[in-house]
Structure formats: structure tokens, C-alpha cells
Amino acid sequence: MTVSAAATERPRTVGIIDDSRTIRALLRATLDADPRLEVVGEAGDPYEARAMIKASSPDVVTLDVEMPRMNGLVFLEHLMRLRPMPVVMVSTRTRERSEDAVRALALGAVDCVDVARLQADAASRVRLVDALVHAAAAKVHPRTAVAATAMTEAATDYRWNGRLVLIGSSTGGVDALERVFASFPKNGPPVIVAQHMPPAFLRSFATRLDSLIAPRVIIPEHDTSINCGTIVIAPGGDQHVGLHPHDPSRVTLVPDDGGQLYVPSVDLLFQSALRHGPNCVAVVLTGMGRDGSQVLRGLKDAGSICLVQDGASAVVDGMPRAARETGAADEVCPLDAIGPAILRLTNANSGRAR
């Protein structure tokens, strides 16, 4: 008899961290019902969580935000610095306060799930299980300070050469984008980002990012002009973002017709740039799936310069791996080399423009 590979794989182990016994019981019942997961420990607060993690070494943990003795986001920050591991936030706070969700993602959480819907919504329970299975396979890196050594030089020696920057990202993208833009000067290149996230999260992310970096960060309206020093974050929800077909200095919002798996879609953003190929730098960052990979090859053929994150630095090497497999990458870069590479490729004063 032949045994399938799926049947022989060991379950991913999970630790549950929540101060509510009721929620812990709900989570355990939900996770125990799926053979891909095995609950190996529970904790009612971060201090208990520390001991639980040390004793059972789970592959992934669920983490609430509001807990006694230590806030969950504070614990997450300590955890990612001292013992980085996959974390999925399971809390009502990440739904009601999208800035908490974005902060958690920026600190290194792989995903956020709304606990309030689990009891009544079977689809939410499936989403939680899938999120934990995927998160358990993510590569979580130690939290380090974002290098900004290039900021002074870039700010004094940057002159835009006319190339637009298009970036696609998904799981792990909040932290990745913050790191990419950390050294950008105030007059950096125009950038359009398609990041897979719910619209409320994207707006909170844009607000957070705008407070952290030198360029201006906006959520665009339809037919918004873009210029140096502006980073555009696609709004998502029921709208995609792309370049205006006849004027690449403007972005348009495209209604979702249900034909795309993700909103905003990296594929549609990249497709909108095909006619402007020689004037673009396209970048694929960490994420699940294949969004953007095939169109990236088209952009390369149209004359764009294509950068792809390497597998070692990606939280999830799905989108980057798919892009690398097409042969589209002009450069494969670790995460912290992508920002400097973009500045080099868009700087008229650079000694190496390609």
C-alpha cells in the first residue's frame, strides 16, 4: 500500500497564548480538529508563555494583544528579538484597531486573525488553521535595527533618472517594505506598492510608514499624480492600482472584477507598466503564491530592470521563488540590499545605472 506524503508529514505544533480560558478552549478545539496541527501547550499570559515555549518548542504560536502582566505586542517585540519564531496574532484588537495589526506585522508576526468570528463562522476557523499551517513554515529572522547608513549619502547625491519603481509583496511585506524604504531620501524615486492586506490595514500601514521614513506615503485617489519623494500604497478592498496607460506620472484605480486572487494585484500593477517597460524598476518581495511572477518576465522583456528578494531573507519564499524561476531577475538580493539597489538604479548620479 502506498502512503501519501501528506499522510506521513508530522503535524505542525502550536502553542496558544491567551488570557481567556474560553478562547483557549475554542482555539484548541478548532486546531485539534485538523490533522495538520497539534496543540502542545497553552499559556494565560506572556510570562507563562515564555515557560511554555521553552518547554515545548512549538513550531508556531497564537498570541492575543490584551493580556495581564504584559501587553501581547510588547511580548511579541521581546520574542522576535530574543527567540524569533512564527507568530499569528489571534485577537479582536487586530480587527478593531488596525494599527495594532500593522504594528504586529511590522514586529514580525506572520499573520493576524480575528478571534471574534471563530465561534460562529466556519470559514474563519478554516482561515485560522490555514494561517497557522502556512506560518509554521515561515522563516522568521531575528529583529535587528534597520540600517540607515546610506541615508546621508543618498540625500546629498540623489537625482532621479526618470525610472518608476513598482513593488509587489505579501506575507512578511510590512517589515520588508519598512526596511527597503528606511534609507530612501526625501527626494527618492516615485514608488507604487501592491501589498496584499485588507484595506483598513493598508491605510494604517501607510500612516505608520509615512511617520517612519523621509518620503511622503499616500493612499491614492483615482488619477493621482506621482513624483519624486512619493510612495503610493494601493488601497486594496475592491480596487487595484496601475499606471495610467498614456501617462506614467499618474496612477489609476481599477475596480476588481473578481478575476484576481489578490486585491490589490501585483499582476495588474505590473501589467499596467508593460508599455512603459524601459522606464521601470520592478521588485518582487516576500510572499505566498505566484502573484506578479509571470508578468515580471514580461516586464524584463519590455526593458524593465527586475529585482527579486532572495529565498534566505524572505519570510515566505513563494512569490520571490516563482519570480526567480521565470529567469526575470536581473538581480537577486537579500532584503537589506534591495533599497540601496533601487536607489542605485534610479539615481542619475550613480556610477552604475544597471
PDB file of N, CA and C in Angstrom, residues 12 70 79 89 93 118 131 133 152 160 195 210 220 248 250 282 322 341:
ATOM      1  N   ARG A  12       2.221  20.123  12.485  1.00  0.00           N
ATOM      2  CA  ARG A  12       2.888  21.319  12.988  1.00  0.00           C
ATOM      3  C   ARG A  12       2.419  21.574  14.419  1.00  0.00           C
ATOM      4  N   MET A  70       1.669  41.694  30.854  1.00  0.00           N
ATOM      5  CA  MET A  70       2.436  42.248  29.734  1.00  0.00           C
ATOM      6  C   MET A  70       1.563  42.255  28.479  1.00  0.00           C
ATOM      7  N   LEU A  79       9.995  38.690  22.002  1.00  0.00           N
ATOM      8  CA  LEU A  79      10.133  37.359  21.423  1.00  0.00           C
ATOM      9  C   LEU A  79      10.917  37.410  20.110  1.00  0.00           C
ATOM     10  N   MET A  89      -1.188  36.495  15.240  1.00  0.00           N
ATOM     11  CA  MET A  89      -1.982  37.239  16.206  1.00  0.00           C
ATOM     12  C   MET A  89      -3.440  36.788  16.089  1.00  0.00           C
ATOM     13  N   ARG A  93      -8.527  42.796  18.938  1.00  0.00           N
ATOM     14  CA  ARG A  93      -7.863  44.088  18.796  1.00  0.00           C
ATOM     15  C   ARG A  93      -7.296  44.298  17.401  1.00  0.00           C
ATOM     16  N   LEU A 118     -14.568  33.314  15.106  1.00  0.00           N
ATOM     17  CA  LEU A 118     -14.283  31.877  15.077  1.00  0.00           C
ATOM     18  C   LEU A 118     -15.465  31.026  15.518  1.00  0.00           C
ATOM     19  N   ALA A 131      -3.812  29.634   8.225  1.00  0.00           N
ATOM     20  CA  ALA A 131      -2.815  30.651   8.583  1.00  0.00           C
ATOM     21  C   ALA A 131      -1.718  30.054   9.455  1.00  0.00           C
ATOM     22  N   VAL A 133      -0.818  26.801   9.621  1.00  0.00           N
ATOM     23  CA  VAL A 133      -0.035  25.845   8.838  1.00  0.00           C
ATOM     24  C   VAL A 133       0.994  26.585   7.984  1.00  0.00           C
ATOM     25  N   THR A 152      22.433  59.610   4.540  1.00  0.00           N
ATOM     26  CA  THR A 152      23.105  60.886   4.337  1.00  0.00           C
ATOM     27  C   THR A 152      23.655  60.999   2.924  1.00  0.00           C
ATOM     28  N   TRP A 160      16.936  61.935  -9.441  1.00  0.00           N
ATOM     29  CA  TRP A 160      16.111  60.911 -10.097  1.00  0.00           C
ATOM     30  C   TRP A 160      16.382  60.855 -11.595  1.00  0.00           C
ATOM     31  N   GLN A 195       0.636  45.654  -1.929  1.00  0.00           N
ATOM     32  CA  GLN A 195       0.875  44.798  -0.766  1.00  0.00           C
ATOM     33  C   GLN A 195      -0.431  44.095  -0.416  1.00  0.00           C
ATOM     34  N   ASP A 210       4.513  56.499   6.690  1.00  0.00           N
ATOM     35  CA  ASP A 210       4.728  57.933   6.471  1.00  0.00           C
ATOM     36  C   ASP A 210       5.430  58.588   7.651  1.00  0.00           C
ATOM     37  N   PRO A 220      -3.616  56.428  -2.858  1.00  0.00           N
ATOM     38  CA  PRO A 220      -4.022  57.316  -3.948  1.00  0.00           C
ATOM     39  C   PRO A 220      -5.525  57.361  -4.180  1.00  0.00           C
ATOM     40  N   PRO A 248       2.669  57.781 -17.455  1.00  0.00           N
ATOM     41  CA  PRO A 248       3.178  57.036 -16.300  1.00  0.00           C
ATOM     42  C   PRO A 248       3.432  57.895 -15.065  1.00  0.00           C
ATOM     43  N   ARG A 250       1.025  59.304 -13.614  1.00  0.00           N
ATOM     44  CA  ARG A 250      -0.257  59.247 -12.904  1.00  0.00           C
ATOM     45  C   ARG A 250      -0.639  57.797 -12.660  1.00  0.00           C
ATOM     46  N   ALA A 282      11.140  46.988 -11.442  1.00  0.00           N
ATOM     47  CA  ALA A 282      10.110  46.159 -10.811  1.00  0.00           C
ATOM     48  C   ALA A 282      10.749  45.272  -9.763  1.00  0.00           C
ATOM     49  N   ALA A 322       8.931  31.997  -7.298  1.00  0.00           N
ATOM     50  CA  ALA A 322       8.242  31.905  -8.582  1.00  0.00           C
ATOM     51  C   ALA A 322       8.824  32.908  -9.576  1.00  0.00           C
ATOM     52  N   ALA A 341      19.899  49.012  -3.866  1.00  0.00           N
ATOM     53  CA  ALA A 341      19.880  48.673  -5.293  1.00  0.00           C
ATOM     54  C   ALA A 341      18.886  49.546  -6.049  1.00  0.00           C
TER      55      ALA A 341
END
